[in-house]
XYZ file of C-alpha atoms in Angstrom:
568
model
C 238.807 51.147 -147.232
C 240.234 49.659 -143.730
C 242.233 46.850 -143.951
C 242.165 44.696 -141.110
C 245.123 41.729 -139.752
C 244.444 39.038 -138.379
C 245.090 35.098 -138.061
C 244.680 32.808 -141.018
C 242.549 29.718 -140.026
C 241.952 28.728 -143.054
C 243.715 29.427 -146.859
C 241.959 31.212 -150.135
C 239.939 34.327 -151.244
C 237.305 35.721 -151.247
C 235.129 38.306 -151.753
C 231.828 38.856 -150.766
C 229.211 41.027 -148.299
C 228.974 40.984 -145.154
C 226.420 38.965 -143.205
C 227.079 40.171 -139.528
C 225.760 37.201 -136.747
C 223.554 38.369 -134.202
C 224.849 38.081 -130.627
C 223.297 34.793 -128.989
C 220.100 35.900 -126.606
C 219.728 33.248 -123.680
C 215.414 33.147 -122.883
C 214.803 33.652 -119.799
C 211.666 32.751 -118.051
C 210.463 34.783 -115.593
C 208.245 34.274 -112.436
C 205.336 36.594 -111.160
C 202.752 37.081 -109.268
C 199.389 37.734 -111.358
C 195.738 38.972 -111.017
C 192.814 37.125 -111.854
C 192.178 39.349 -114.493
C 195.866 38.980 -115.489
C 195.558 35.169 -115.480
C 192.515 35.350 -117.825
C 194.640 37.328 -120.660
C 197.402 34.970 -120.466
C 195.282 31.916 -120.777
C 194.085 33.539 -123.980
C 197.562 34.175 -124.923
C 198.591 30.519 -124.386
C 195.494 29.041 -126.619
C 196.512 31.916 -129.647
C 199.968 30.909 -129.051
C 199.141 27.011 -129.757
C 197.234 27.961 -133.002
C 199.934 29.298 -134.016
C 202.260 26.865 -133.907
C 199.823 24.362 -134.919
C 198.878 26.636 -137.973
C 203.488 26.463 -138.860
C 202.998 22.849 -138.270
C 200.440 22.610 -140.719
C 202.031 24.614 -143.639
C 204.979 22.510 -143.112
C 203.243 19.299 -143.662
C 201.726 20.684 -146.885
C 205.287 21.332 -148.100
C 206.827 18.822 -150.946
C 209.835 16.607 -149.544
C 208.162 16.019 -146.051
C 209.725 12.386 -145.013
C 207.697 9.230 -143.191
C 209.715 10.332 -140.270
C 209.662 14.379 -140.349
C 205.329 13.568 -140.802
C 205.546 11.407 -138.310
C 207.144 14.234 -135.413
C 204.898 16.816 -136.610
C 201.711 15.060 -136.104
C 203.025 13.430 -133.103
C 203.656 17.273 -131.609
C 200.003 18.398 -133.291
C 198.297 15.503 -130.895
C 200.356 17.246 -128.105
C 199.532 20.768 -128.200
C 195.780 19.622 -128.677
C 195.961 17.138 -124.957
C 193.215 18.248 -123.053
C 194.460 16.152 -120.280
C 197.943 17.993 -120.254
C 195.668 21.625 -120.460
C 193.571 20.800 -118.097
C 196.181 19.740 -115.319
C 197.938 23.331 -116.651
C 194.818 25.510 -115.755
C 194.267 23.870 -112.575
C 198.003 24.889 -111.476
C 197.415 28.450 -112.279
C 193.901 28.383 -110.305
C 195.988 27.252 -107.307
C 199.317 29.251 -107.979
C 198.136 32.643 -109.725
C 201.824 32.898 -111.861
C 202.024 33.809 -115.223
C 201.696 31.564 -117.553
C 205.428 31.174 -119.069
C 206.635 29.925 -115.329
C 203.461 27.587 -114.649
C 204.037 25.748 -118.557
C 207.352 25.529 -118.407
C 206.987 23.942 -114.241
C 204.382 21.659 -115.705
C 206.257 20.273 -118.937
C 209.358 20.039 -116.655
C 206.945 17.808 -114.195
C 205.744 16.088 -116.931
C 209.157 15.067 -118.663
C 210.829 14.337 -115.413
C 207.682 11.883 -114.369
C 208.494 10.236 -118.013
C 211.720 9.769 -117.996
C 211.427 8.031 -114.676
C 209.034 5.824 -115.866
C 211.460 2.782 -116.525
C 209.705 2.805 -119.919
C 211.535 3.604 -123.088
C 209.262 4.546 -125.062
C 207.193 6.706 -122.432
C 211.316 8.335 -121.669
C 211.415 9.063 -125.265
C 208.167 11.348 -125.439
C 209.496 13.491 -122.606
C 211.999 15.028 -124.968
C 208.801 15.597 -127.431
C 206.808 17.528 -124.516
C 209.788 19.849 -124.067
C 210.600 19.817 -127.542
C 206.940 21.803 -128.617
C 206.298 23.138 -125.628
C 209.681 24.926 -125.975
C 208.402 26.762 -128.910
C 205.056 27.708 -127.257
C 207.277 29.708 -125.004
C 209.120 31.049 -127.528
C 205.973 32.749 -129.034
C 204.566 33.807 -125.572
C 208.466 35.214 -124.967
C 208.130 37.000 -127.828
C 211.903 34.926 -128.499
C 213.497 34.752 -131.852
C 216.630 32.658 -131.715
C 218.465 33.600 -135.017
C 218.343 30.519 -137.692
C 221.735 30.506 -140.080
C 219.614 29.043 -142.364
C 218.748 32.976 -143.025
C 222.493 33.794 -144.395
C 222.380 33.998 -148.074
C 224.768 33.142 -150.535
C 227.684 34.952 -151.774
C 227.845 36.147 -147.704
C 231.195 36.993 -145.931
C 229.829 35.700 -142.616
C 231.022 37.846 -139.817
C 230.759 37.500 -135.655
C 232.536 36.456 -132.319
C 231.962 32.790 -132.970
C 229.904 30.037 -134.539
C 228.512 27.251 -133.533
C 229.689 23.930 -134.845
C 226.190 23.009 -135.187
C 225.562 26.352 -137.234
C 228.663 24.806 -139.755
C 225.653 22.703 -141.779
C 225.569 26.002 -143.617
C 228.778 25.905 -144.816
C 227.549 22.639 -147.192
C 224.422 24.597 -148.306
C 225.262 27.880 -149.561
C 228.171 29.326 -151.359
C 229.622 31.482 -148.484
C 232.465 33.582 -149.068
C 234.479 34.058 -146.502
C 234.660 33.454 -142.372
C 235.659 36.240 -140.064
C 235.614 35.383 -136.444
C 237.093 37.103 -133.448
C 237.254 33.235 -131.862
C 239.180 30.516 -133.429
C 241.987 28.824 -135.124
C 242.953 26.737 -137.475
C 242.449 23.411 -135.642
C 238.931 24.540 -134.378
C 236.221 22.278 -135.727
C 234.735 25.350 -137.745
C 237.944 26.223 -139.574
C 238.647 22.351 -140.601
C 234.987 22.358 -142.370
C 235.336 25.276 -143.950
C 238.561 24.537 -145.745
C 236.920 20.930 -147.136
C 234.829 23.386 -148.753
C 237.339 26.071 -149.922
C 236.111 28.626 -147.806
C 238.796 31.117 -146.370
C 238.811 31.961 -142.581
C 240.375 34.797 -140.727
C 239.839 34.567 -137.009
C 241.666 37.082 -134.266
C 239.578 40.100 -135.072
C 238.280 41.751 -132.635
C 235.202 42.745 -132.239
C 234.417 41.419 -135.753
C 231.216 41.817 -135.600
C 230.939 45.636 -134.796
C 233.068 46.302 -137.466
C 230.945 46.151 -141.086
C 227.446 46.734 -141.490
C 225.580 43.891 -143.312
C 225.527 44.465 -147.090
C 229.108 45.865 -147.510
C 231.986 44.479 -149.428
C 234.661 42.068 -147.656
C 237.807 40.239 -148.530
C 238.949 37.675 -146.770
C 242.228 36.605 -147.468
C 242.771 33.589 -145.718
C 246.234 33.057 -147.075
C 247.728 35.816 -144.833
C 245.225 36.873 -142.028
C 243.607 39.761 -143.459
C 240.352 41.139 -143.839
C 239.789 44.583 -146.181
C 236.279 45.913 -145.376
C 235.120 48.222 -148.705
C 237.855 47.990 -150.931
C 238.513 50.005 -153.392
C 238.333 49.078 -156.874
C 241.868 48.790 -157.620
C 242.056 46.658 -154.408
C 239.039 44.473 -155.919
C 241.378 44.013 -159.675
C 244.002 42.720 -157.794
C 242.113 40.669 -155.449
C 240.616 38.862 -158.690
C 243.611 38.530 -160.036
C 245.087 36.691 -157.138
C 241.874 34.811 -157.253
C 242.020 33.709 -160.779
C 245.807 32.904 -159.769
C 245.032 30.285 -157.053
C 242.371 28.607 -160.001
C 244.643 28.489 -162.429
C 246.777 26.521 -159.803
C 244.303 24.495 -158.811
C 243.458 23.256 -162.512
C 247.245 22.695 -162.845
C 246.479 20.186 -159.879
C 243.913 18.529 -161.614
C 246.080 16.045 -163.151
C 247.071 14.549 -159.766
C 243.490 13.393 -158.780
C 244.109 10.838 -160.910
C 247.979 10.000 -160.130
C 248.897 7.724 -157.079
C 250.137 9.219 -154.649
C 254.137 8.514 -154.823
C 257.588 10.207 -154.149
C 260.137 10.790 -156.670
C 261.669 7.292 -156.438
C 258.615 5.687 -156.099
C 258.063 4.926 -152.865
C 253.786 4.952 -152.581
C 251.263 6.592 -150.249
C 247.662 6.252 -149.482
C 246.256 9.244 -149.318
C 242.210 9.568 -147.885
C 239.964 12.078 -147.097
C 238.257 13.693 -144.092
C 234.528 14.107 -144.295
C 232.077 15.199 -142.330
C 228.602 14.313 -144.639
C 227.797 11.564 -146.581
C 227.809 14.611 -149.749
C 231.338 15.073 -148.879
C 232.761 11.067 -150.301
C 231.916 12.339 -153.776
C 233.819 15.298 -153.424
C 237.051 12.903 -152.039
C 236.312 10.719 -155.397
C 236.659 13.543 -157.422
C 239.808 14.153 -156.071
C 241.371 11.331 -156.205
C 241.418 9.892 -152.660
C 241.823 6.069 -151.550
C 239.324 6.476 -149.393
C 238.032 7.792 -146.141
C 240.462 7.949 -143.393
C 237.936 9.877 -141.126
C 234.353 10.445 -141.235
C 233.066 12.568 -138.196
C 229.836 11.589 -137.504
C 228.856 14.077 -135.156
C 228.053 16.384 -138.160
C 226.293 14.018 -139.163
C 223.910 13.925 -135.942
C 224.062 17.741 -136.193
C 222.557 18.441 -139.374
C 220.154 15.739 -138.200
C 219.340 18.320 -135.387
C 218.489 21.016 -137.981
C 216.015 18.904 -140.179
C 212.787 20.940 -138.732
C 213.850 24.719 -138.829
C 211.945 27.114 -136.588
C 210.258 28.311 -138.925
C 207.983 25.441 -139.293
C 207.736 25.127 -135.782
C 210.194 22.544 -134.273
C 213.465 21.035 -134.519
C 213.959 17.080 -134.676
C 217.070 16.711 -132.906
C 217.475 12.698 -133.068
C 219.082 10.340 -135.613
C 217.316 7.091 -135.375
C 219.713 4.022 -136.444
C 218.150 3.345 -139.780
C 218.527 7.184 -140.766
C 222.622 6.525 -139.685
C 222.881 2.969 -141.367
C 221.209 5.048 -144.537
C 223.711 7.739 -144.374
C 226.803 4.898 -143.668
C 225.643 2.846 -146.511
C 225.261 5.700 -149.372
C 229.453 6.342 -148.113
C 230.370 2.846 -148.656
C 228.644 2.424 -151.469
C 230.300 5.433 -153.027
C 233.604 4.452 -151.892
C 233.206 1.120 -154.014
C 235.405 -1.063 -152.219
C 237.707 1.687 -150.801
C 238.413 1.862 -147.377
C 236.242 3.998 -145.162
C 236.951 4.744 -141.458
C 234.005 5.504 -139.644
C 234.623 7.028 -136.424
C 231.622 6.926 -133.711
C 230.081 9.976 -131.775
C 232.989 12.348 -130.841
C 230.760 14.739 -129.374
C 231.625 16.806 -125.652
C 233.741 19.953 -126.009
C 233.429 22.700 -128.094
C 231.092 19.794 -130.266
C 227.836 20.683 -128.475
C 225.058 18.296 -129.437
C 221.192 19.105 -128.617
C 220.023 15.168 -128.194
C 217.785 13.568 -125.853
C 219.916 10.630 -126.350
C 222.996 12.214 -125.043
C 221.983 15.239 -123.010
C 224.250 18.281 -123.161
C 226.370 18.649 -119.847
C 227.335 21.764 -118.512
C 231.038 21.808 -117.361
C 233.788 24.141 -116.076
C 236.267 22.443 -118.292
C 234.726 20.666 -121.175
C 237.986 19.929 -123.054
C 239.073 17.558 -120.238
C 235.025 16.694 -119.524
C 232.872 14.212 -121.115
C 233.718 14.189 -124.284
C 234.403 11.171 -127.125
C 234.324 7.709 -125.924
C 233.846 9.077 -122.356
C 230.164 10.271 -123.398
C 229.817 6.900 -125.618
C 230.318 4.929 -122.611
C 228.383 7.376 -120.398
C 225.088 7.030 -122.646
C 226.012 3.456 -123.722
C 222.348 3.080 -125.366
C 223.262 5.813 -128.006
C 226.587 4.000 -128.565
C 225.195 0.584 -129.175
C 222.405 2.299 -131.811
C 225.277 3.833 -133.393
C 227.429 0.120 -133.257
C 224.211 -1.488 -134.639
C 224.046 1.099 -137.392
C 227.821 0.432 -138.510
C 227.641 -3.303 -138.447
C 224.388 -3.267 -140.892
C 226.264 -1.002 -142.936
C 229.558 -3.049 -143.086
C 228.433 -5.577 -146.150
C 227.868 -2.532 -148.388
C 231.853 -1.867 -148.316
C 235.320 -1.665 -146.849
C 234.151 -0.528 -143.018
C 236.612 0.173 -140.508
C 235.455 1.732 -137.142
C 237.187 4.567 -135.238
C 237.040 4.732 -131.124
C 237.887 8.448 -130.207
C 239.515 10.183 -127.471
C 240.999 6.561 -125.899
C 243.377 7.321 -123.213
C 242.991 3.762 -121.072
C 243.124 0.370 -121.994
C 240.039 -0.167 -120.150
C 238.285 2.317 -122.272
C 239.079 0.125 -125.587
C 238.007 -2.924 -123.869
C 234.813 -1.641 -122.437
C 233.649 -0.735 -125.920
C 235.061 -4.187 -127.978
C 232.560 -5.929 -125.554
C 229.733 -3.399 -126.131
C 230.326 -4.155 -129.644
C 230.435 -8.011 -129.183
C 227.007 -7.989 -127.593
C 225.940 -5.624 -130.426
C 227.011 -8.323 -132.976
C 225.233 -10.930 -130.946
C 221.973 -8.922 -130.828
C 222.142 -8.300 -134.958
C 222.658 -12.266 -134.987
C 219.697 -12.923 -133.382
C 217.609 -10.541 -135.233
C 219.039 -12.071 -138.265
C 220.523 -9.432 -139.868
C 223.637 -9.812 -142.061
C 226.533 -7.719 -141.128
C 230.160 -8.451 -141.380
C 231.251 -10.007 -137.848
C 235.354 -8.960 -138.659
C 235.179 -5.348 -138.716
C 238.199 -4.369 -137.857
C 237.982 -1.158 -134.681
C 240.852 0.948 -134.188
C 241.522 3.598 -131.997
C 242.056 7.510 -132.297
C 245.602 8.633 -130.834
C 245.281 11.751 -129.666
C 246.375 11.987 -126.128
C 249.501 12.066 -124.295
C 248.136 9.261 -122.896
C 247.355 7.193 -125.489
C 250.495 8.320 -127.323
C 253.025 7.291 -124.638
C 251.121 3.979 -124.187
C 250.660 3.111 -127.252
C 252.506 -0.302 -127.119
C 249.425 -1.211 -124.255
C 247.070 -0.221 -126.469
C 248.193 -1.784 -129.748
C 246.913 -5.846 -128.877
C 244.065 -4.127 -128.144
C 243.825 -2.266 -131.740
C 243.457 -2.838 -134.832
C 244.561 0.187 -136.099
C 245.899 3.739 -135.357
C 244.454 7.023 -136.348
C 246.649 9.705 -135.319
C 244.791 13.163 -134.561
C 247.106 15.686 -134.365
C 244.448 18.526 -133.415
C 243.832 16.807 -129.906
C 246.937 15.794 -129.554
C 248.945 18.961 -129.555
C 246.203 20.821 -127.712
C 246.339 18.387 -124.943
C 250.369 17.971 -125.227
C 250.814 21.550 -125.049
C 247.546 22.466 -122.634
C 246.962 25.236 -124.693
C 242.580 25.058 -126.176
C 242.714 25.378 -130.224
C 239.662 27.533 -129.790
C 240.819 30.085 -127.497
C 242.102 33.038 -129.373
C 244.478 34.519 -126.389
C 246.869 31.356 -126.517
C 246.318 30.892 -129.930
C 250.364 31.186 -130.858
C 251.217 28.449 -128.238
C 249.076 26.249 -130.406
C 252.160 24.650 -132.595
C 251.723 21.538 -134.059
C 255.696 21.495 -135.022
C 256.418 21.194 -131.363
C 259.311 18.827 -130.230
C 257.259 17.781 -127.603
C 254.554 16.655 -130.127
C 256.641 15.856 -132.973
C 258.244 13.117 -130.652
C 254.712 12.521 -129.039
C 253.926 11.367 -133.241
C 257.303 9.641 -133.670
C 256.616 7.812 -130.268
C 253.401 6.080 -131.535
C 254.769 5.415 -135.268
C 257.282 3.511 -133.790
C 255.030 1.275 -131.695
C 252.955 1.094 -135.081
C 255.610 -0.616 -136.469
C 257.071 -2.562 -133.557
C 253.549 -4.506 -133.220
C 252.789 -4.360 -137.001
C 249.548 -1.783 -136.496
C 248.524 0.157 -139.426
C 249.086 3.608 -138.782
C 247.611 6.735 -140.757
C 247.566 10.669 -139.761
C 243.920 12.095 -140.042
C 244.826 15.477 -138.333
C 245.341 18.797 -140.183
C 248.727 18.173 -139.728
C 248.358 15.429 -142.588
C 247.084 18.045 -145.364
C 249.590 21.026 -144.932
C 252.649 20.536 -147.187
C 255.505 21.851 -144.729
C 253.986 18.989 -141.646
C 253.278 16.492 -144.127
C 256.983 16.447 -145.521
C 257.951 15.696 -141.837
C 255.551 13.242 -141.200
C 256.554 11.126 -144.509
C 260.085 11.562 -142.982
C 259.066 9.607 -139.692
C 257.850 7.191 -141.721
C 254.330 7.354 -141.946
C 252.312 6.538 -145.021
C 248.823 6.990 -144.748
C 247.149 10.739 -144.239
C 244.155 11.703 -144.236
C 242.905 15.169 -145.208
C 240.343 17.550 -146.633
C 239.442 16.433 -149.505
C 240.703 19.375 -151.709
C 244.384 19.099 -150.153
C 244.661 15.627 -152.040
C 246.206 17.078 -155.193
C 248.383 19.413 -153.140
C 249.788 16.526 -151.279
C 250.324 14.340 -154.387
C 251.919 17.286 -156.028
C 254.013 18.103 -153.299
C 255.345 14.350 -152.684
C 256.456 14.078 -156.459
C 259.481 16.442 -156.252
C 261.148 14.690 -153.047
C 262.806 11.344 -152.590
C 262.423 9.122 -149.293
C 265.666 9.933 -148.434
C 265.560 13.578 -148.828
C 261.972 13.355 -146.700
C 263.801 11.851 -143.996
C 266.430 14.221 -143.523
C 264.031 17.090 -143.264
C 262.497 15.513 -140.843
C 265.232 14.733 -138.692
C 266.386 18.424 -138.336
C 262.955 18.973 -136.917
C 262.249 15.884 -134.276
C 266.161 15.896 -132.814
């Protein structure tokens, strides 16, 4: 038995084996000279290596569930790997150049995307993601590459490595995983927060996590203090079940709470919403008792989209068209029921990497303070009106507020109300109904946008305070990096006054104000921020009853002085 400390990123049990993630490989393409004998084989090579794929293609159009659209890509890629024109134009480059055939493809369907995307024609710029997009997996078979697909972890898996993609985090929603252990993170990363709406423990801080367990072994997590035991022993694993059965007999001793309001001991009343990422997640906030949605991400959203075709059938569509979002808007409004839902566009840049043709992934030295949020909305502008148009067709379903992220100028907020005038202009034309007074509000969660929030507030609608960004950029310490990871401190005076800064201006201009960062679902930041006076949060959506619970036993007053011991 070793037992193993580390940080806790994110609270429960669990027990489980271990599922260790393979270190990422980067393909690399080489470039050499070949004979003409040589040049023959690889030809061959290339036309096996198109069956191929054509043959996955064809087995996954012969598979139940296949959509209009997913039929659509597939047989759209098919009609590629079969152009004669495109082959033709290949063989005569490796007549005149004799390189092997993994450089000369990937030169030509380079050649061939850049001479579409400077075609001025949309549609034409549209198919040059499509070349790269099944050529890319042509290579892949002529590499002999195998990127690893986290669709492969099964359930019941204590899921093990250095790091994980946000984009891999779609698993978390599709199989019952165990546990997290990863050397990188913390508690505000963007892997940690989906985890816990799905009560899934996370330990991050151990080194060299992945070199420590061999896949198949036993592994707690215990992500209520840090620590990870690797084989236990079985008296280990009866008290670990205990504790387990512990935390769900607490949780059932919640369950009365979902359907409480949300109120102090005197009676002063909150509103308390949920954070979701999917469309799945609104029933789970239902269920427990939330008022609605304070903050749907929607770049989950766009990267689950990105996972629809797996590799194993042979390609990947990595776009969400608008009438996929408006569908996925819609079924959240719908199942709010008249509840408010705040819809926040694209926050993608960062450690949120997104694989899109819309909105191309940038490579940067310091991504944090790169294009990122509205920055990359206003950068790709196209993308942001699709996503606008989306929103608006969705608004008559429900209660539709929408979110701006990552605001830090006044120029920022009024770049984007006019993108979405013209966007309500253009859905008036078409003659579609959507609801013209949407109200758009921004995110607070820079200094910036913190200490000018009385410039930003005519501007506004509302406030959603994000207390992740903000105390990363207050304190210039990255959430994700694990060697500052005790700097990151969200009880801060500097931030706590940052918060009681823009709650004020909330007030002073009348601007509804709510808290949608994780500081809004933890019991000991909560009781401070309901002591500054705000009262709207917005959490994960199994932290509702623990809230609700936790407000009962206090008064406003008593609130207040805690909080005032912490922010003077």
């Amino acid at each position: 038995m070793n037992v193993i400390l580390g940080t806790s990123a994110a609270g429960g049990i669990g027990i489980g084996t271990a599922f260790v993630l393979p270190e990422e490989q980067e393909r690399k393409i080489p470039k050499r000279t070949v004979s003409a004998q040589e040049a023959v084989a690889d030809w061959n090579r290339l036309q096996k290596a198109c069956v191929q794929l054509q043959e996955r293609l064809i087995a996954y159009l012969a598979e139940e569930g296949v959509t209009k659209e997913q039929r659509d890509v597939i047989e759209a890629y098919q009609l590629m790997l079969a152009d004669s024109v495109f082959m033709k134009e290949l063989q005569d480059f490796v007549q005149k150049k004799p390189v092997n055939i993994e450089f000369a493809l990937n030169h030509k369907v380079q050649e061939y995307a850049d001479m579409l995307r400077g075609s001025n024609n949309e549609f034409l710029a549209e198919r040059a993601h499509d070349i790269e997009d099944v050529f890319s997996y042509v290579l892949d078979i002529l590499l002999d590459y195998h990127p690893f697909d986290i669709e492969l972890v099964p359930d019941g898996s204590v899921i093990l490595g250095r790091t994980m993609k946000t984009s891999d985090t779609v698993i978390l929603s599709k199989r019952k995983i165990a546990g997290l252990v990863l050397t990188e993170g913390s508690s505000a990363s963007h892997v940690a927060i989906l985890a816990k709406s799905f009560g899934i423990p996370v330990v991050v801080g151990i080194e060299d996590a992945e070199k420590l367990v061999q896949n198949g072994e036993t592994v707690v997590v215990d992500g209520n203090i840090g620590e990870i035991i690797i084989q236990p022993d079985a008296a280990t694993l009866t008290s670990t079940n205990t504790r387990i059965l512990a935390e769900e007999k607490y949780r059932l001793a919640l369950q009365k709470f979902k359907s409480l309001p949300a109120q102090t001991e005197d009676g002063t009343v909150f509103k308390l919403y949920a954070n979701i990422g999917t469309p799945e997640e609104a029933e789970i906030a239902l269920e427990n008792g939330a008022d609605g949605i304070g903050l749907f991400r929607t770049e989950f959203l766009f990267m689950n989209a990105a996972r629809k075709l797996t590799k194993k059938h042979g390609s990947y569509s990595n776009a969400i068209s608008e009438s996929e979002q408006f569908e996925a808007y819609k079924r959240v409004l719908e199942i709010m029921d008249g509840r408010p839902v705040t819809i926040r566009t694209l926050d993608i840049g960062g450690d949120k990497v997104l694989e899109n043709t819309d909105i191309p992934s940038v490579s940067e030295k310091n991504p944090l303070m790169g294009l990122r949020g509205i920055r990359m909305s206003l950068f790709y502008p196209q993308a942001f009106r699709t996503q606008l148009r989306a929103l608006y067709r969705a608004s008559i379903y429900g209660n539709l507020q929408i979110l701006l992220p990552l605001i830090t100028d006044v120029s920022q907020v009024e770049t984007a109300l006019g993108i979405a005038k013209g966007v309500r202009l253009s859905l008036k034309e078409d003659n579609i109904p959507f609801n013209p007074d949407v109200p758009i509000g921004i995110m607070v969660e820079t200094a910036a946008a913190a200490i000018c929030a009385d410039c930003l507030a005519p501007h506004s609608k509302f406030f959603s305070l994000g207390t992740n960004d903000l105390t990363q950029y207050t304190l210039c310490v990255d959430r994700e990096n694990k060697s500052v990871t005790p700097l990151y401190n969200e009880f801060s005076l500097a931030v706590l006054r940052m918060i009681r800064s823009t709650i004020f201006n909330s007030y002073k201009f009348n601007i509804p104000l709510s808290v949608c960062g994780e500081m809004a679902g933890n019991k000991e930041s909560a009781i401070i921020l309901a002591g500054m006076g705000v009262r709207s949060l917005s959490m994960t959506p199994k932290q509702i009853p623990v809230i609700k619970e936790m407000l009962s036993h206090f008064s406003i007053s008593e609130l207040e002085n805690l909080s005032n011991r912490s922010v003077f």
